[in-house]
Amino acid sequence: VRAEATAVTSALRRARTGAVRGQDPQPAADLSAYLELFHAGGREAEIEEVFRRILANGASLDQVEIACSSDAHVALVWEKALRHEWPVTLGPGIPAPSTRPGRALIGFCDWIETDFAAGHLRRLLQSGDLGIDKDDEGFTAGDAARTLARAEAGWGRATYALSLGLLQKSYEARAMDPDLSLEDREAAQKKADITTTIAAWITQLVAAIPQESANGKVRLQAAVDVALTLLDRFTSRSSQLDNRAATALIDHVKELRALDAFECSLPEALRFIRERVESLQVAAERPRPGHLYACHLQQAGYSGRPHLFVVGLEEGRVFPTASEDPVLLDAERQGISTALKLSTDRIEEAVWTVLSRLATFGTSSTPGTPSPNSTPHPAPRIPSTMVCLSYSSRDTREFRETYASWLMLQAFRLQQGNATLSYPKMKAALGEPVSSIPRTRDAAATASGWWLRSVVGTSDKGVEAVEASFAAIARGREAEAERNSERFTGFDGYVPDAGKVLDPTAPGNSFSVTDLETAASCPFRFFLKKGLGLRPVDEGERDKDVWIDPMTRGIELHDIYATLLRRCRDAHRRPDMKKDGPWLKELAQAVLDRMNREMPPATAEIFERECSDFLADVELFLEGECEPTTSEPIGFEVSFGRPLGDEVEVLAREEPVEIDLGGGLTFRVAGRIDRIDKVGPAEFQVLDYKTGTFWRPDWKGTFNKGRRLQHALYGLAAVELLKARYKNPKVSGAVYYFSSNKGRQERVPIASPTRHQTAAVLADLRELIVSGAFVHAPDDDGCKWCDYESACGGNMHGQAEGKLGDSKLKAYGSLATHA
């Protein structure tokens, strides 16, 4: 290989000195006049530098050719050209998966292979690769993505009809609610209509996808028909390239019809379609006037353009590796015939192909060259050509250093006229790798590059110029500086005007106990939810290894517990294993069957495992209730401050409960008490079920810095509710009951705090809210399972902790003293 390459290098030198086609050798030309070399700190920086040099050169685009060592470089040239709005043609074209129709079809196959996961379909709709015409379908891709998120669909063919059907019914119920305004009812009806349309569209799409028969096979042509329909009707075509790609893909996928009645499994059918997409190059063109031209390295120079850039000359990318044929090794090939090609022959051919193209580039005889009989030779003339070779010294995706290929070193030696130069000397001579930021402002190819160079490595005057031109950037830098300071400002959550509106004691305001606990745990989250009315985007991405999520599990267990205890209350008896065991198991199984219909699990194994765990928790609860006790359960899932609906509890009421703590401190509270037990003639106890894991260190103290208020407020609310049936009722305490196997049936009893203690905690909490000091939680404890994490910065805990000394956070500091 070295000998072959040396011969080609010699040919390159001879070509440049005119010693070809019978001409006498001329004095060697100064190769540095037309041969340029550089290295870059990344692939994108390399292409950006090429574009900068094209601008600096002043040549028209149809005089420039970019030879690329890989398809990735060709695609990057195309993307950069589009960003700069330069016309470009590509010799090898663009891989079909890089176009919108190609990505849409690949994503469609992925969606089917993920068992129709709703999260995958939603991301496909949000990507813009699926094009849905609102005039034809009645909705946009964005409408469908948002509706899927609200429906909380999971996976499986049946999930869409079930989840979207439930969402539609909830909208229709709101549309018929007389307590809502006319505008709200009309908006709900409109959402119900669009949900119906989207459900019909998705159901039709899913139904068109063939299902495997009893032998586990589908007709390949059925899968092909679905793919062609998708390409023809539901792919975005935002450019001429997308239109060409869609047309080419339709023709390419249609070729599968030659297989006629072939049958295979659905994953295999999708693999056929995927390979059709991945093997197609679209928009391959010849060089065109007025257009930049990009091609593979093996085709360099054929366009006849005088300015050539060769990019991507990293080690291992230019020439293939010397791997032998695993079926017939080199030694075996030599034993059969010397005419058989060896692995080393492939490398020699690749080297010859590349170097011969570079050797012949721009070697046409120069007009006016004297004949061989002329004496003496005139001074050599450099052809009006330019060759620029480059490589990336850094792989920014794998975060590793890359090295120049042997071709780059030979070009450097040729440029310097010294065949003994080494890689380190070349790297030193090339200097610092270029980056996406130009070395000077005048060399910038874009406005953003000009601004970056104006700022990076300059004095504060550059920053001042940017801030003077872009007010939003100046505001952002101000916000960053304030957040990193020790002052508590509006950039950290200080909103006094909002505090007055959110005052929990103001007439007309009522908050759930959970909202008040959130205000103590993370005031900033409370402000986002109650002050700004923000709601987190529900990704709807369900873990395939989990069927029932913890929240749904807790809700269903609470309902089963209440149904059991109501049955026993109505019969005036305690729960009994013989009387209630079979009935309760049947009830729990019916709940599991309903959830299985509405949201089937990924596998039968997951269904059996979680059913077993669920039934075990129900049985454990019944066993616990059958134990002797002096208390009498009298109220279950008692709601207040919420619409009653089908509420069966006589203690429940629709109005919030007013809790007067004295000193003008009156809270209007809404919520739902899991259970109220009678422990004396007029003495009661509040129970709250916890279906998760018990961790004892989390349950120390009474108020936990105001983050645990349920027992205190529910106790006071229960007193107000019980007054309707009992004279002078008293709640002596509360119990947090970890009823499941995970919780080991642990009970955390907390005696009712005095009204003065509760008033002290709530007074500090109210002062925190009214003052508008909505600070971030200074530790991770307030951010567990938070849905608003994306609204916070990366160092919010450290920043909040550094501001606790500010006088505006005095109420927050006082709240933290309530253990």
mmCIF file with all atom_site columns, C-alpha atoms in Angstrom, residues 242 327 375 388 425 598 647 739:
data_model
loop_
_atom_site.group_PDB
_atom_site.id
_atom_site.type_symbol
_atom_site.label_atom_id
_atom_site.label_alt_id
_atom_site.label_comp_id
_atom_site.label_asym_id
_atom_site.label_entity_id
_atom_site.label_seq_id
_atom_site.pdbx_PDB_ins_code
_atom_site.Cartn_x
_atom_site.Cartn_y
_atom_site.Cartn_z
_atom_site.occupancy
_atom_site.B_iso_or_equiv
_atom_site.pdbx_formal_charge
_atom_site.auth_seq_id
_atom_site.auth_comp_id
_atom_site.auth_asym_id
_atom_site.auth_atom_id
_atom_site.pdbx_PDB_model_num
ATOM 1 C CA . ASP A 1 242 ? -39.492 16.319  0.761   1.00 0.00 ? 242 ASP A CA 1
ATOM 2 C CA . VAL A 1 327 ? -15.901 -17.174 3.964   1.00 0.00 ? 327 VAL A CA 1
ATOM 3 C CA . THR A 1 375 ? 15.045  27.187  -24.015 1.00 0.00 ? 375 THR A CA 1
ATOM 4 C CA . CYS A 1 388 ? -8.075  22.506  0.681   1.00 0.00 ? 388 CYS A CA 1
ATOM 5 C CA . LYS A 1 425 ? 5.020   18.349  13.194  1.00 0.00 ? 425 LYS A CA 1
ATOM 6 C CA . GLU A 1 598 ? -59.269 0.090   29.788  1.00 0.00 ? 598 GLU A CA 1
ATOM 7 C CA . GLU A 1 647 ? -71.384 10.972  47.138  1.00 0.00 ? 647 GLU A CA 1
ATOM 8 C CA . SER A 1 739 ? -51.991 -0.479  54.763  1.00 0.00 ? 739 SER A CA 1
#
